[in-house]
Amino acid sequence: PICAVAAAMAIGLHVADRIQLRLDTTPVLRAAIEANADILKRETLATDILFGDAGPEATVVKMDEETLKVDLSAVPSAQAAS
């Protein structure tokens, strides 16, 4: 979650803003993320976690032999409330 929080702050989001996470990762990390998706969403205020190409602006995080690319976008207030 710290990576997502830092990325959100870097694009000018506030602590209470809702986000959508886009993750490009290895199968091992994807399984761990999916198993803990509710916690991750709650801790980052993410409305969605999407897997696939995180795009060229993604933040790259290396964990041992695994690589995670993270990108996020703000969720419009009306969509976040639903």
Tab-separated table of C-alpha atoms in Angstrom:
chain	number	residue	atom	x	y	z
A	1	PRO	CA	0.000	0.000	0.000
A	2	ILE	CA	2.852	2.440	0.639
A	3	CYS	CA	3.745	2.393	-3.066
A	4	ALA	CA	0.151	3.246	-4.007
A	5	VAL	CA	-0.045	6.033	-1.436
A	6	ALA	CA	3.198	7.585	-2.680
A	7	ALA	CA	2.002	7.373	-6.288
A	8	ALA	CA	-1.336	8.965	-5.379
A	9	MET	CA	0.367	11.835	-3.610
A	10	ALA	CA	2.722	12.316	-6.568
A	11	ILE	CA	-0.234	12.998	-8.877
A	12	GLY	CA	-1.891	15.371	-6.435
A	13	LEU	CA	-4.538	13.159	-4.873
A	14	HIS	CA	-5.679	13.664	-1.306
A	15	VAL	CA	-5.784	11.048	1.441
A	16	ALA	CA	-9.549	10.444	1.084
A	17	ASP	CA	-9.613	10.266	-2.743
A	18	ARG	CA	-10.625	6.961	-4.294
A	19	ILE	CA	-8.338	5.342	-6.846
A	20	GLN	CA	-8.250	2.586	-9.420
A	21	LEU	CA	-5.095	0.447	-9.370
A	22	ARG	CA	-3.625	-0.994	-12.558
A	23	LEU	CA	-1.046	-3.698	-11.871
A	24	ASP	CA	1.317	-5.523	-14.194
A	25	THR	CA	2.954	-8.329	-12.252
A	26	THR	CA	4.169	-11.887	-12.127
A	27	PRO	CA	1.793	-14.796	-11.506
A	28	VAL	CA	3.194	-15.259	-7.975
A	29	LEU	CA	2.493	-11.661	-6.955
A	30	ARG	CA	-0.860	-11.644	-8.721
A	31	ALA	CA	-1.988	-14.643	-6.672
A	32	ALA	CA	-0.916	-12.899	-3.447
A	33	ILE	CA	-2.628	-9.653	-4.462
A	34	GLU	CA	-5.841	-11.442	-5.409
A	35	ALA	CA	-5.822	-13.345	-2.103
A	36	ASN	CA	-5.530	-10.043	-0.229
A	37	ALA	CA	-7.527	-7.789	-2.560
A	38	ASP	CA	-10.038	-6.675	0.076
A	39	ILE	CA	-7.282	-5.541	2.428
A	40	LEU	CA	-5.380	-3.807	-0.355
A	41	LYS	CA	-8.496	-1.999	-1.555
A	42	ARG	CA	-9.423	-0.934	1.954
A	43	GLU	CA	-5.915	0.318	2.810
A	44	THR	CA	-5.443	2.252	-0.462
A	45	LEU	CA	-9.102	3.342	-0.940
A	46	ALA	CA	-9.052	1.601	-4.320
A	47	THR	CA	-12.409	0.915	-5.920
A	48	ASP	CA	-10.888	-1.529	-8.433
A	49	ILE	CA	-7.737	-3.546	-8.966
A	50	LEU	CA	-7.113	-4.261	-12.629
A	51	PHE	CA	-4.404	-6.593	-13.936
A	52	GLY	CA	-2.615	-6.119	-17.239
A	53	ASP	CA	-0.466	-3.442	-18.831
A	54	ALA	CA	0.136	-0.711	-16.249
A	55	GLY	CA	1.359	1.689	-18.941
A	56	PRO	CA	4.575	3.624	-19.495
A	57	GLU	CA	4.129	5.865	-16.439
A	58	ALA	CA	3.919	2.924	-14.018
A	59	THR	CA	6.038	2.799	-10.897
A	60	VAL	CA	8.257	-0.299	-10.898
A	61	VAL	CA	8.771	-2.148	-7.625
A	62	LYS	CA	11.211	-5.066	-7.336
A	63	MET	CA	10.700	-7.640	-4.596
A	64	ASP	CA	13.382	-10.300	-4.659
A	65	GLU	CA	12.874	-11.968	-8.035
A	66	GLU	CA	9.387	-10.551	-8.573
A	67	THR	CA	8.490	-7.298	-10.320
A	68	LEU	CA	5.355	-5.235	-9.837
A	69	LYS	CA	4.398	-2.271	-12.019
A	70	VAL	CA	1.789	0.019	-10.465
A	71	ASP	CA	-0.241	2.788	-12.006
A	72	LEU	CA	-3.276	4.457	-10.560
A	73	SER	CA	-5.893	6.953	-11.498
A	74	ALA	CA	-8.404	8.975	-9.566
A	75	VAL	CA	-11.981	7.763	-9.523
A	76	PRO	CA	-14.510	10.569	-10.056
A	77	SER	CA	-16.423	11.406	-6.861
A	78	ALA	CA	-19.798	10.307	-8.247
A	79	GLN	CA	-18.393	6.916	-9.285
A	80	ALA	CA	-16.598	6.430	-5.954
A	81	ALA	CA	-19.828	6.992	-4.023
A	82	SER	CA	-21.689	4.181	-5.812
